[in-house]
Backbone as CSV, one residue per row, in Angstrom:
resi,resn,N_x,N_y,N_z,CA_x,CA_y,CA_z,C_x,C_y,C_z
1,UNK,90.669,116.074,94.609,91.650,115.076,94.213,91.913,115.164,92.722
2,UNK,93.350,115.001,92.504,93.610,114.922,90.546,93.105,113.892,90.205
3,UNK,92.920,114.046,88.958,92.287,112.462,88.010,93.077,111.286,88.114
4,UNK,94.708,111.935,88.528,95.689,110.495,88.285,96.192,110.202,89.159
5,UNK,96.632,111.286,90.818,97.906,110.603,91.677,97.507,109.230,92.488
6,UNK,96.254,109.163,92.514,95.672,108.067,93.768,95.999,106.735,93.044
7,UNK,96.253,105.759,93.518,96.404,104.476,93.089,94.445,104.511,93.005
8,UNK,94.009,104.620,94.247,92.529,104.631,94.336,92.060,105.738,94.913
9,UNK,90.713,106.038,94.116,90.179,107.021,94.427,89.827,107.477,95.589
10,UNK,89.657,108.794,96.261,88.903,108.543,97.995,87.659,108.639,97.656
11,UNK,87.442,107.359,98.648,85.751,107.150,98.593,85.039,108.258,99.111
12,UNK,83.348,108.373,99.216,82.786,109.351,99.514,82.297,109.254,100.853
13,UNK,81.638,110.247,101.756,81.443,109.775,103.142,80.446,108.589,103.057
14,UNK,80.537,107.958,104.477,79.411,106.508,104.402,78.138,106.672,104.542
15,UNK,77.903,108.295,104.856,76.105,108.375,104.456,75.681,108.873,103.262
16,UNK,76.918,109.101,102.287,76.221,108.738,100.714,76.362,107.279,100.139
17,UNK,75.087,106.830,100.130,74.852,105.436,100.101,74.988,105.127,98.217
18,UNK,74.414,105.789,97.170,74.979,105.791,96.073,76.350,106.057,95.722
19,UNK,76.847,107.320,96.015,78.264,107.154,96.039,78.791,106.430,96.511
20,UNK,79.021,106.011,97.901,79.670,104.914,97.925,80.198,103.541,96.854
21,UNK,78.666,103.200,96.538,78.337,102.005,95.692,79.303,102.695,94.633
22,UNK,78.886,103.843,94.098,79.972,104.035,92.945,81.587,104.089,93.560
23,UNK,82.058,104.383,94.209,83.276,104.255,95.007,83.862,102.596,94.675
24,UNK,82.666,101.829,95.597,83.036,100.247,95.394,83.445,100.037,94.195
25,UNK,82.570,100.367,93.408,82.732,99.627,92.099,83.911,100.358,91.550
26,UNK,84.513,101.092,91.139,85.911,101.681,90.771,86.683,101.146,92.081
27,UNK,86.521,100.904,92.966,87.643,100.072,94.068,87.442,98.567,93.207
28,UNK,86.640,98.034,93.361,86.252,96.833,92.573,86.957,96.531,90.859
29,UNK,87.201,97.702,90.112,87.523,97.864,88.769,89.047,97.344,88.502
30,UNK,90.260,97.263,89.420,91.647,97.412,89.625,91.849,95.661,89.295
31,UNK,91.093,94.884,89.298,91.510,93.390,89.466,90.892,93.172,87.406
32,UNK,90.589,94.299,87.139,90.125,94.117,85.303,91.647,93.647,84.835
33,UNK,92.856,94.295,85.147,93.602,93.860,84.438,95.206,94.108,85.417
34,UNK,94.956,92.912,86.400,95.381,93.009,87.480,97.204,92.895,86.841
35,UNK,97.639,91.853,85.830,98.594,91.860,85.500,99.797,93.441,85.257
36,UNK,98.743,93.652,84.333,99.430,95.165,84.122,99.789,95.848,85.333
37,UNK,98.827,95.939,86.131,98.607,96.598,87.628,99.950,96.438,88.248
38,UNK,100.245,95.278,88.488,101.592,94.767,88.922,102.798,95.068,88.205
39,UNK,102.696,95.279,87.153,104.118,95.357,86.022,103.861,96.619,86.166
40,UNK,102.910,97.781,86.247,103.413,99.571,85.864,103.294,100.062,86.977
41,UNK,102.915,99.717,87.837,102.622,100.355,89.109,104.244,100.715,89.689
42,UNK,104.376,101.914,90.357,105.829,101.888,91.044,105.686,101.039,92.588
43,UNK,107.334,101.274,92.819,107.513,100.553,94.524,107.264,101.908,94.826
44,UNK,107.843,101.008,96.281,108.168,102.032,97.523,109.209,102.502,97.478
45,UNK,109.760,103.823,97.882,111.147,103.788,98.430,111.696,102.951,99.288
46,UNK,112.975,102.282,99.122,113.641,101.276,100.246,113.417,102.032,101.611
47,UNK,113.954,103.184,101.560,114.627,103.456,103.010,113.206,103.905,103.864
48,UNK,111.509,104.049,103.242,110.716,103.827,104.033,110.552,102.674,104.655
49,UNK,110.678,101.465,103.446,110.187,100.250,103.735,111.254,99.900,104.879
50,UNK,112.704,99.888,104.787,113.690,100.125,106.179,112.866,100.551,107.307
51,UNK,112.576,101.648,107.205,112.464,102.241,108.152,111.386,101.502,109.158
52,UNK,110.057,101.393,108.323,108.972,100.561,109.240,109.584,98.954,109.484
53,UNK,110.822,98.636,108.905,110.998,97.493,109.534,111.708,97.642,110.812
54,UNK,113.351,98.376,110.688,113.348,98.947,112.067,113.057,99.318,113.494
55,UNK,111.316,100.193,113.072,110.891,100.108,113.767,109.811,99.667,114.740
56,UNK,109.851,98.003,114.031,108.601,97.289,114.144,109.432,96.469,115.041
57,UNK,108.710,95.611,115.754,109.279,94.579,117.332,109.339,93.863,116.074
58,UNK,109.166,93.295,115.553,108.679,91.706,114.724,108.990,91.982,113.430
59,UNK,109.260,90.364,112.333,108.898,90.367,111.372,107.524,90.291,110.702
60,UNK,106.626,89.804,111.655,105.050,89.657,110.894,104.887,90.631,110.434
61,UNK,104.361,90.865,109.205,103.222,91.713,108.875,102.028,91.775,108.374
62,UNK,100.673,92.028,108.449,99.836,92.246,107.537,99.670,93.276,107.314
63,UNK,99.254,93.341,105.254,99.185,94.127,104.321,97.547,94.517,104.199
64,UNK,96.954,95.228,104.253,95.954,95.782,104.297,96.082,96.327,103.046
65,UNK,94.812,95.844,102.406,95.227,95.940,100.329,95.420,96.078,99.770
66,UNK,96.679,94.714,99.996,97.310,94.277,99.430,97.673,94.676,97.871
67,UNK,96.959,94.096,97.097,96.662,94.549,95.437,97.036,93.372,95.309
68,UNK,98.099,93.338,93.956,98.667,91.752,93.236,100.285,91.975,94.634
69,UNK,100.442,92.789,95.326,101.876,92.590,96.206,102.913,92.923,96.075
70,UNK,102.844,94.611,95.692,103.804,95.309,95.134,104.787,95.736,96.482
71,UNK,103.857,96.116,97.605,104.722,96.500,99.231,104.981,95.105,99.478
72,UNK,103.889,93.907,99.755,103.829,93.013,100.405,105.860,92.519,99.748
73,UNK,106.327,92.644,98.372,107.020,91.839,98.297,108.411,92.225,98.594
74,UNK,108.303,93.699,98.643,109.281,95.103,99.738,109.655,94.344,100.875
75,UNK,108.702,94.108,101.601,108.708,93.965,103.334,109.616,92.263,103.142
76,UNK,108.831,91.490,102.108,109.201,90.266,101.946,110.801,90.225,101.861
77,UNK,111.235,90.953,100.901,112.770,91.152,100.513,113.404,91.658,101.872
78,UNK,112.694,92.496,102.530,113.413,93.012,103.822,113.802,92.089,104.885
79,UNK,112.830,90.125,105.110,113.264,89.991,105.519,111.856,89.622,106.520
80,UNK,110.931,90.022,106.206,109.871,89.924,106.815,108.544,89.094,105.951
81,UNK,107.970,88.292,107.101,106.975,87.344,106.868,105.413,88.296,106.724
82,UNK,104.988,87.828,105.710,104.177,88.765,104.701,102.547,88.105,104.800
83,UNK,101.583,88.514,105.271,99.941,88.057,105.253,99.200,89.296,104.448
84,UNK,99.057,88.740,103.255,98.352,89.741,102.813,96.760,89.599,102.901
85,UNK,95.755,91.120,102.565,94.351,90.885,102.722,94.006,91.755,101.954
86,UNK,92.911,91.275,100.748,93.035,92.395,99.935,90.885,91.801,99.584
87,UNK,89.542,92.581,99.114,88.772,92.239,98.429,88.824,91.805,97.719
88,UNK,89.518,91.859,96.560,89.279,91.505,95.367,90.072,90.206,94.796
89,UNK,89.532,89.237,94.472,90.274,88.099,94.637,91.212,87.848,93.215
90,UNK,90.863,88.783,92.217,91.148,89.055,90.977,92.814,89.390,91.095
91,UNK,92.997,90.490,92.345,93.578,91.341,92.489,95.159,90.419,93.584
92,UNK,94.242,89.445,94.869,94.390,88.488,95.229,95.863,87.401,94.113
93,UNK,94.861,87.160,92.922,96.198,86.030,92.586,96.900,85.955,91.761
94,UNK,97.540,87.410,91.503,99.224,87.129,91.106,99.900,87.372,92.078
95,UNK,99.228,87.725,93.448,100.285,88.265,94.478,100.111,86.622,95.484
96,UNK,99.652,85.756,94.704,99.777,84.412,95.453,100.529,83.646,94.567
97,UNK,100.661,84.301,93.088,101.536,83.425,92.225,103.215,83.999,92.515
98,UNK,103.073,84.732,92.933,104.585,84.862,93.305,105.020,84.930,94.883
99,UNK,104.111,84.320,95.421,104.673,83.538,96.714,104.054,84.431,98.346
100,UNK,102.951,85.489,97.776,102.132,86.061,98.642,100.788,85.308,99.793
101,UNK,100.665,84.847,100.769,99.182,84.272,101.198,98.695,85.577,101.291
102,UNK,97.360,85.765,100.314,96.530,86.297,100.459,95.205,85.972,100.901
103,UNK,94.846,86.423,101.550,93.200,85.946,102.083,91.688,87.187,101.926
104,UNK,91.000,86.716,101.260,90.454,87.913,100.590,89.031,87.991,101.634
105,UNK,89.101,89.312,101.702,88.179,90.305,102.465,88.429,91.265,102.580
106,UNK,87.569,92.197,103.176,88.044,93.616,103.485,88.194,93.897,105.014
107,UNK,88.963,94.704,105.133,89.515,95.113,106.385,88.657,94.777,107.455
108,UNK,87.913,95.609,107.332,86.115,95.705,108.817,85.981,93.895,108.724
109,UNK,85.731,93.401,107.384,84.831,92.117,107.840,86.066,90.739,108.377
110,UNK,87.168,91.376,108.341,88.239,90.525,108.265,88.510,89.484,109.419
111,UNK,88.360,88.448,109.985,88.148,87.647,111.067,89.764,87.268,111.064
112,UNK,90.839,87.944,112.156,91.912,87.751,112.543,92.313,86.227,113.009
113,UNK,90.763,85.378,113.470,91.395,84.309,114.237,91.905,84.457,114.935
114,UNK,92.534,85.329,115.706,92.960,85.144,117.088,94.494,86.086,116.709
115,UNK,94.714,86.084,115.148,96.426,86.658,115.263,96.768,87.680,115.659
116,UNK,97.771,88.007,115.460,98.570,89.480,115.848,99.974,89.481,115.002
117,UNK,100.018,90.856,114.564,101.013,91.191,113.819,102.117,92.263,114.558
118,UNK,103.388,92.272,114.191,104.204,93.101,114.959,104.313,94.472,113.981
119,UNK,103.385,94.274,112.425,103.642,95.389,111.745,102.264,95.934,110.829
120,UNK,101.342,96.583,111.260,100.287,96.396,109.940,100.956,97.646,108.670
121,UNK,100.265,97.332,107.594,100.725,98.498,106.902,99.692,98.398,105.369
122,UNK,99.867,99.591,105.232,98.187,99.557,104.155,99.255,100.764,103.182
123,UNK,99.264,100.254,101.728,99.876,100.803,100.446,99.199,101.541,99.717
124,UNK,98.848,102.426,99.956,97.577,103.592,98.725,96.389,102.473,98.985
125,UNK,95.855,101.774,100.164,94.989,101.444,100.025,93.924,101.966,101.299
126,UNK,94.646,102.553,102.477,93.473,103.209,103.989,92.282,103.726,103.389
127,UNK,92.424,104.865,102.093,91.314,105.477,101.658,89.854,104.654,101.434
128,UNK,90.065,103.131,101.527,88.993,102.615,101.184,88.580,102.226,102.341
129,UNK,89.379,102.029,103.532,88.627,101.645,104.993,88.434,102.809,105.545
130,UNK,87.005,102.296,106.286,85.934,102.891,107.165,86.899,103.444,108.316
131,UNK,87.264,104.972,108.153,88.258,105.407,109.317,87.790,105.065,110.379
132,UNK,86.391,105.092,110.550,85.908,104.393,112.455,86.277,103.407,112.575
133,UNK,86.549,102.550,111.960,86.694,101.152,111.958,88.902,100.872,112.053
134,UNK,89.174,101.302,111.001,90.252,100.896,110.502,91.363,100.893,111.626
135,UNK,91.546,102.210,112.076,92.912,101.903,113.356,92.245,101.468,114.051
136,UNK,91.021,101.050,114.885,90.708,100.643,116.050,91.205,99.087,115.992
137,UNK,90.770,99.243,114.725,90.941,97.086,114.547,91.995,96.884,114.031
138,UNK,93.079,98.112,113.926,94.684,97.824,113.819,95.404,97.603,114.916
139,UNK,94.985,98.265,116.278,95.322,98.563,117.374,95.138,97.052,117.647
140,UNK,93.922,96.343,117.601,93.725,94.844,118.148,94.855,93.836,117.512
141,UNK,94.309,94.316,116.574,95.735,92.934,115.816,97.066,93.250,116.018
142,UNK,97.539,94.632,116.434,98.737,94.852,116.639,99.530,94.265,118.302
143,UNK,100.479,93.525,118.052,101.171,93.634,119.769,101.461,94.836,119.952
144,UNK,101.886,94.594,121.426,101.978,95.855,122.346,103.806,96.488,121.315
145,UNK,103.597,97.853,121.155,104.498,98.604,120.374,104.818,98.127,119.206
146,UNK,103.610,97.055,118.649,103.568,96.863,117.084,103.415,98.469,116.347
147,UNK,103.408,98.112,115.037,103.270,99.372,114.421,102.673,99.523,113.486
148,UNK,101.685,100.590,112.928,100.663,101.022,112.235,101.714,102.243,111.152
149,UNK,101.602,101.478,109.608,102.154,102.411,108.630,101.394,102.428,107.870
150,UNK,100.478,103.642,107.373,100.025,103.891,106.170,100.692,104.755,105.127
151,UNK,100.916,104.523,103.803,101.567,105.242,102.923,100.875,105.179,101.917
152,UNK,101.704,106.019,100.416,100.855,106.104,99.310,101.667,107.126,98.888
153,UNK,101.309,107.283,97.443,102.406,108.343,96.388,101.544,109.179,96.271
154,UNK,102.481,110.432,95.764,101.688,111.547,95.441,102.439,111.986,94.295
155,UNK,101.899,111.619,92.906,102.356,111.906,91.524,101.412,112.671,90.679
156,UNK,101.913,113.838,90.307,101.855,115.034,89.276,102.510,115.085,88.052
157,UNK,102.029,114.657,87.193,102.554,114.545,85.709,103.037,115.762,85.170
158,UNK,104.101,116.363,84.889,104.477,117.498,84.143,103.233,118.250,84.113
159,UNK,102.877,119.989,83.295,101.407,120.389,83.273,101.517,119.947,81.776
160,UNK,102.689,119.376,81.040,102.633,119.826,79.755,102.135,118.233,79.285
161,UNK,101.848,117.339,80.692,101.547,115.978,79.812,99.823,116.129,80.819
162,UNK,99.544,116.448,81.914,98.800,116.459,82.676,97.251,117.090,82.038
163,UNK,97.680,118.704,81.380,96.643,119.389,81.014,96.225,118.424,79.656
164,UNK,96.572,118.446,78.892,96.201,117.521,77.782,95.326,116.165,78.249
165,UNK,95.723,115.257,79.118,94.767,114.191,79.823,93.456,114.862,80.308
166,UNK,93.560,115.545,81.267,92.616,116.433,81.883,91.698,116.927,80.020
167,UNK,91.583,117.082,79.433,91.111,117.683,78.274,90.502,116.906,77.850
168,UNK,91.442,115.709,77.344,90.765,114.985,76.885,89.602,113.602,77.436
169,UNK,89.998,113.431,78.829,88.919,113.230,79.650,87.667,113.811,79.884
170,UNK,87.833,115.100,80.456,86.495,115.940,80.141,85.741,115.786,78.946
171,UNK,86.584,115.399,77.477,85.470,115.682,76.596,85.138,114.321,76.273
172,UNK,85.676,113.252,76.324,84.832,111.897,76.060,84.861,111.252,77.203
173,UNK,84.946,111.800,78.535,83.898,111.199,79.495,83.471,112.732,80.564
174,UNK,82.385,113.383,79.652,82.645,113.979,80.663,80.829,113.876,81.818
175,UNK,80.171,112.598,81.960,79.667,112.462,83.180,80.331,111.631,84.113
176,UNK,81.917,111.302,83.965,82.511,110.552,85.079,82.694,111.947,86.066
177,UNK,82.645,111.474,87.051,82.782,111.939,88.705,84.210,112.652,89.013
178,UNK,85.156,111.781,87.708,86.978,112.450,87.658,87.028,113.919,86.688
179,UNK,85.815,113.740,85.362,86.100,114.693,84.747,85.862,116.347,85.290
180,UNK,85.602,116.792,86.288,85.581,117.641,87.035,86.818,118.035,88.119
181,UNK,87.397,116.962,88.291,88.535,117.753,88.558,89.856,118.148,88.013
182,UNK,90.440,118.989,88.684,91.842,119.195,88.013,92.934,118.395,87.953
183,UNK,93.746,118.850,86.794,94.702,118.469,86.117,95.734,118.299,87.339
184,UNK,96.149,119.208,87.941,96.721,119.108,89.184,96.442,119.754,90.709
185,UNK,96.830,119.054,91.488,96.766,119.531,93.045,98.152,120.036,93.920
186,UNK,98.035,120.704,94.295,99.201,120.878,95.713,99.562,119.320,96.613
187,UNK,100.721,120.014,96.809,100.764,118.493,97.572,100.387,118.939,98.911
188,UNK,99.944,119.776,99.483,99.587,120.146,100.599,97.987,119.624,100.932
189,UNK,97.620,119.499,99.824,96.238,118.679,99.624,96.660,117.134,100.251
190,UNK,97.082,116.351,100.025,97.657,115.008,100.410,98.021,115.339,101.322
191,UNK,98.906,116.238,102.015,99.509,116.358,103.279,98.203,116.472,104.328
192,UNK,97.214,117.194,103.889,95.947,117.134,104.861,95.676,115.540,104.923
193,UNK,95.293,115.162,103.904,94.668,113.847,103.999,95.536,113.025,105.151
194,UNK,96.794,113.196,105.010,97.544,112.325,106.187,97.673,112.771,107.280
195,UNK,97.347,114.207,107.125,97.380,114.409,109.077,95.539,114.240,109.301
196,UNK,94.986,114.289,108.429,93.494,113.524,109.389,93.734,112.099,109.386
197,UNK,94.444,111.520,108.780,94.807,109.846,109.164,95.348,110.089,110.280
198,UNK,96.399,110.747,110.612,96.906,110.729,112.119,95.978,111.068,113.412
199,UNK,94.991,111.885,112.954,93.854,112.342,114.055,93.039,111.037,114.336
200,UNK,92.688,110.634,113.079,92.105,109.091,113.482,92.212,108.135,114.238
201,UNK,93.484,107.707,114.141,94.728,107.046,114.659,94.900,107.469,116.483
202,UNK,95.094,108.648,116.729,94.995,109.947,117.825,93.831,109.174,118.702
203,UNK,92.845,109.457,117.675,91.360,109.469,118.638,90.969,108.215,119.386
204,UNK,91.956,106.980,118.718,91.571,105.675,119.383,92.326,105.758,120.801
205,UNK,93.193,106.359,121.319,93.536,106.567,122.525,94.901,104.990,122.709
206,UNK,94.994,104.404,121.601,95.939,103.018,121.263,97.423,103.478,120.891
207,UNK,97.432,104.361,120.664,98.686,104.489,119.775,99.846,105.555,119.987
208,UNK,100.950,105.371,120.281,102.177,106.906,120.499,101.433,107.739,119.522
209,UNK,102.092,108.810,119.688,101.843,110.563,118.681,102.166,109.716,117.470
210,UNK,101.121,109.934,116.303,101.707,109.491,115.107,102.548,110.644,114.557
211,UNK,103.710,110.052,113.663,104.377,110.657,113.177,104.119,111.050,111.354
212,UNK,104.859,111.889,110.568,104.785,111.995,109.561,105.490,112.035,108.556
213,UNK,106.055,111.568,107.604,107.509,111.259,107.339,106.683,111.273,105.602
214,UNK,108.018,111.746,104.681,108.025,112.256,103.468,108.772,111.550,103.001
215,UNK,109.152,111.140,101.477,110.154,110.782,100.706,109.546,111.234,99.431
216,UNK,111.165,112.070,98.912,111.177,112.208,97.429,112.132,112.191,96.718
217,UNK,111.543,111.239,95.156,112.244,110.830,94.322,111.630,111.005,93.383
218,UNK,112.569,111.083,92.391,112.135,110.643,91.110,112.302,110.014,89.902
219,UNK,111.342,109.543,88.717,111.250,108.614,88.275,111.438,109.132,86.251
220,UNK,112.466,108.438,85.760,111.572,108.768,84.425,110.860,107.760,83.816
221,UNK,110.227,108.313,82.938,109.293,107.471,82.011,108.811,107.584,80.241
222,UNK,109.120,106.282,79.781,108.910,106.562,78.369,107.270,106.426,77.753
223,UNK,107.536,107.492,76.646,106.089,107.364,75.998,105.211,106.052,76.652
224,UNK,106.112,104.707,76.269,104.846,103.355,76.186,104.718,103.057,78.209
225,UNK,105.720,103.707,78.726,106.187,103.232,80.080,104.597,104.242,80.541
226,UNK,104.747,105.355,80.560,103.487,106.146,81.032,101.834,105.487,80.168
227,UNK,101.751,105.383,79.269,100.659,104.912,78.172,100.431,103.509,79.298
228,UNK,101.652,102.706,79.668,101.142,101.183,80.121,100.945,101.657,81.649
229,UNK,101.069,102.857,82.577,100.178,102.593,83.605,99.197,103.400,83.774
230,UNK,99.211,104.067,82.765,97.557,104.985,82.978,96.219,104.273,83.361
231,UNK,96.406,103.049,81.982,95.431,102.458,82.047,94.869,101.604,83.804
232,UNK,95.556,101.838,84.454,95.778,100.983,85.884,95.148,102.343,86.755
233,UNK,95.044,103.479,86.549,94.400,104.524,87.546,92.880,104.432,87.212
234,UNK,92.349,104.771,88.304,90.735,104.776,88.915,90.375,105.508,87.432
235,UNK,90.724,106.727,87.496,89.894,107.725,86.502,89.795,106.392,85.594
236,UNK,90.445,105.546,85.179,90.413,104.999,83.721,89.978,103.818,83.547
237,UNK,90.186,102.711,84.566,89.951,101.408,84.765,88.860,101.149,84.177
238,UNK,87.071,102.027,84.084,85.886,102.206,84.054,85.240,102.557,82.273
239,UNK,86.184,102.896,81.847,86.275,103.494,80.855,85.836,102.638,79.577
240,UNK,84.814,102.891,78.851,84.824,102.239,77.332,86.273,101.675,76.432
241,UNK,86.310,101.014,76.094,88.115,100.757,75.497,87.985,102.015,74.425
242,UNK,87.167,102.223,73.344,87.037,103.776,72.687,87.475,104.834,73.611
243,UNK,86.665,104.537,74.571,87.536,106.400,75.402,88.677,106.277,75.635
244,UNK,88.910,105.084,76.200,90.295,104.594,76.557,91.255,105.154,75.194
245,UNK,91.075,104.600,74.327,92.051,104.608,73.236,92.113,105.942,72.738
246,UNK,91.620,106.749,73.302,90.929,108.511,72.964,92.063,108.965,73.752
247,UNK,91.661,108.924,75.093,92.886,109.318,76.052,93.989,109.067,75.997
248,UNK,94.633,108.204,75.496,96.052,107.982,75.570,96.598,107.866,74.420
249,UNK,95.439,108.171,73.012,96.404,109.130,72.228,96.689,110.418,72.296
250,UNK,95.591,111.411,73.310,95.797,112.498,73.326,97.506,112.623,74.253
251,UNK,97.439,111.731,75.225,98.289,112.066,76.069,100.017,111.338,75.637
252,UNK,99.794,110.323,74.686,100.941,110.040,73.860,101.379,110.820,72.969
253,UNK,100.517,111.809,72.144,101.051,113.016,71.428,101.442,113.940,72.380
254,UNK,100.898,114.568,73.727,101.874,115.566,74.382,103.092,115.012,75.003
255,UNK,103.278,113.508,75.183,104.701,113.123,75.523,105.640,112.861,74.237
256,UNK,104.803,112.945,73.102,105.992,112.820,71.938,106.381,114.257,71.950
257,UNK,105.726,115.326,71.732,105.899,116.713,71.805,107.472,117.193,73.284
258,UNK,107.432,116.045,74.111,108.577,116.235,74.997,109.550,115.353,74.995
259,UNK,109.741,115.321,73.204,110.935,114.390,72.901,110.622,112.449,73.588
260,UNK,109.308,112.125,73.757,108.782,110.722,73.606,109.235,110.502,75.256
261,UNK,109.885,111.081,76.326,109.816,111.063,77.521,109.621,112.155,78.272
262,UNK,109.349,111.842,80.013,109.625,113.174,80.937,110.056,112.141,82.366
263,UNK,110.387,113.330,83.303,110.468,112.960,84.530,109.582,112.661,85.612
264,UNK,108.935,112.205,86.157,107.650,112.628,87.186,108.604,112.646,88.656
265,UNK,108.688,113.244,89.257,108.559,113.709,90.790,107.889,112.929,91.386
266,UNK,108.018,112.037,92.105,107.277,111.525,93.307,107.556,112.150,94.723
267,UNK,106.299,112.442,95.655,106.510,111.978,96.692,105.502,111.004,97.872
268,UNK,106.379,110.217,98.434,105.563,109.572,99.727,105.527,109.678,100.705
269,UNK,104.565,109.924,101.260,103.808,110.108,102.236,103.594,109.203,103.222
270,UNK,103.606,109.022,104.031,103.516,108.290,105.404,102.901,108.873,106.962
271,UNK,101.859,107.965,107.435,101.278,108.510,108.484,102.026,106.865,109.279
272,UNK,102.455,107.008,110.702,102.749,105.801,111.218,102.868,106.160,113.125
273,UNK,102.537,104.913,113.701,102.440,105.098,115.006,102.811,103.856,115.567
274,UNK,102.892,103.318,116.959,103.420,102.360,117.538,101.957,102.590,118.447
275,UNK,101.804,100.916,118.403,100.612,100.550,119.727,101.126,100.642,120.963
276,UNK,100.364,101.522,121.648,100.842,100.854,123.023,100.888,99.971,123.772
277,UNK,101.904,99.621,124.913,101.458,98.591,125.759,100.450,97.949,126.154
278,UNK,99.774,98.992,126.850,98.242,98.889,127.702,97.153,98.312,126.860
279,UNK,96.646,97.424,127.150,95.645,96.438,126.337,94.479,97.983,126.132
């Protein structure tokens, strides 16, 4: 995985019991400065968020974490009634100050009460649920031909703003767990990750053929526009404010060097399926 495209990092398998814990705690890190989180973070593309409305029976949805309610407020605008569920309660309430119910837990421990949704959908956040767990207990809460959307971006910074971060990470942090990897990945790397979400999904025996669906766009961004969401990625959240302030001068001098902006390329990714009838 790169140091930067994940909103959150992928956790490690569940029989590394230290890693994990380190996993949590950088899942745990995102509610430090949840405001920002919300203001730099990008949307969705519309015509995904269309699309899973389309093809959902219902307006319900629950958001599977959530964050501060960057999808949750997508689906909202679309038109659709919004339950969000997110751990972190930090993370929880600006997406209740602007008109989100959030209810904080995590997915596995999450007690439905009895509901059902006509849409679940999880935003750069599946990587943190227990794949044994996660579609099975989507399949329950879902009605019959409800629908299961997981998505998430896949962003590559220029190499000419990317290698410079990567550099300067390695050298003032380099026993973090990020400073070892590269500057950039294939997107064919992410494309795996979503067709083993679809095998997952597959294996519960609940769900039509999941499908796989792409969108790309792109975005520009100025010197302070990139500088204000770095600080919001995993690699960084963890970080001494010194390293912090290390890194993003290195990486504010290679975006002044490209005339103080660039473009980034996005694309999203989507794994999605419909429950079946049959209980």
């Amino acid at each position: 995985m790169p140091t930067l495209p994940r909103e959150r990092p992928e956790p490690p398998e569940p029989h590394q019991p230290s890693q994990a814990h380190e996993a949590r705690r950088t899942a745990e890190s995102f509610g430090a400065d949840a405001h920002r989180y919300d203001q730099a973070r990008p949307r969705y593309p519309d015509d995904l968020v269309a699309r899973i409305v389309a093809g959902s029976p219902g307006p319900e949805v629950l958001d599977v974490g959530c964050g501060t309610g960057i999808a949750a407020r997508q689906f909202q605008a679309a038109g659709c009634t919004v339950v969000g569920l997110d751990p972190d309660a930090r993370m929880a309430d600006p997406a209740r100050a602007r008109g989100l119910p959030v209810e904080v837990a995590t997915f596995e421990a999450w007690d439905p009460a009895g509901r059902t949704f006509d849409t679940v959908i999880a935003a750069q956040s599946w990587h943190w649920v227990d794949p044994a767990v996660g579609a099975a207990k989507a399949a329950r809460v879902l009605r019959p031909n409800g629908r299961l959307a997981i998505f998430g971006h896949v962003f590559e910074p220029p190499a000419e703003v990317a290698e410079p971060f990567a550099a300067a990470f390695r050298r003032v942090a380099p026993e973090s767990p990020f400073s070892s990897q590269p500057a950039r990945r294939p997107l064919e790397t992410y494309q795996a990750g979503y067709a083993k979400i679809a095998d997952t999904i597959r294996e519960t025996g609940r769900f039509s053929a999941p499908e796989q669906w792409r969108y790309d766009w792109d975005r520009p961004y100025t010197r302070d526009q990139w500088l204000d969401l770095l600080p919001t990625t995993g690699a960084l959240t963890r970080l001494h404010p010194d390293q912090l302030t290390e890194i993003l001068a290195a990486v504010g001098h290679a975006i002044d060097t490209l005339g103080g902006r660039f473009t980034m390329h996005y694309t999203t990714l989507a794994t999605t399926a419909t429950r079946t009838a049959a209980p």
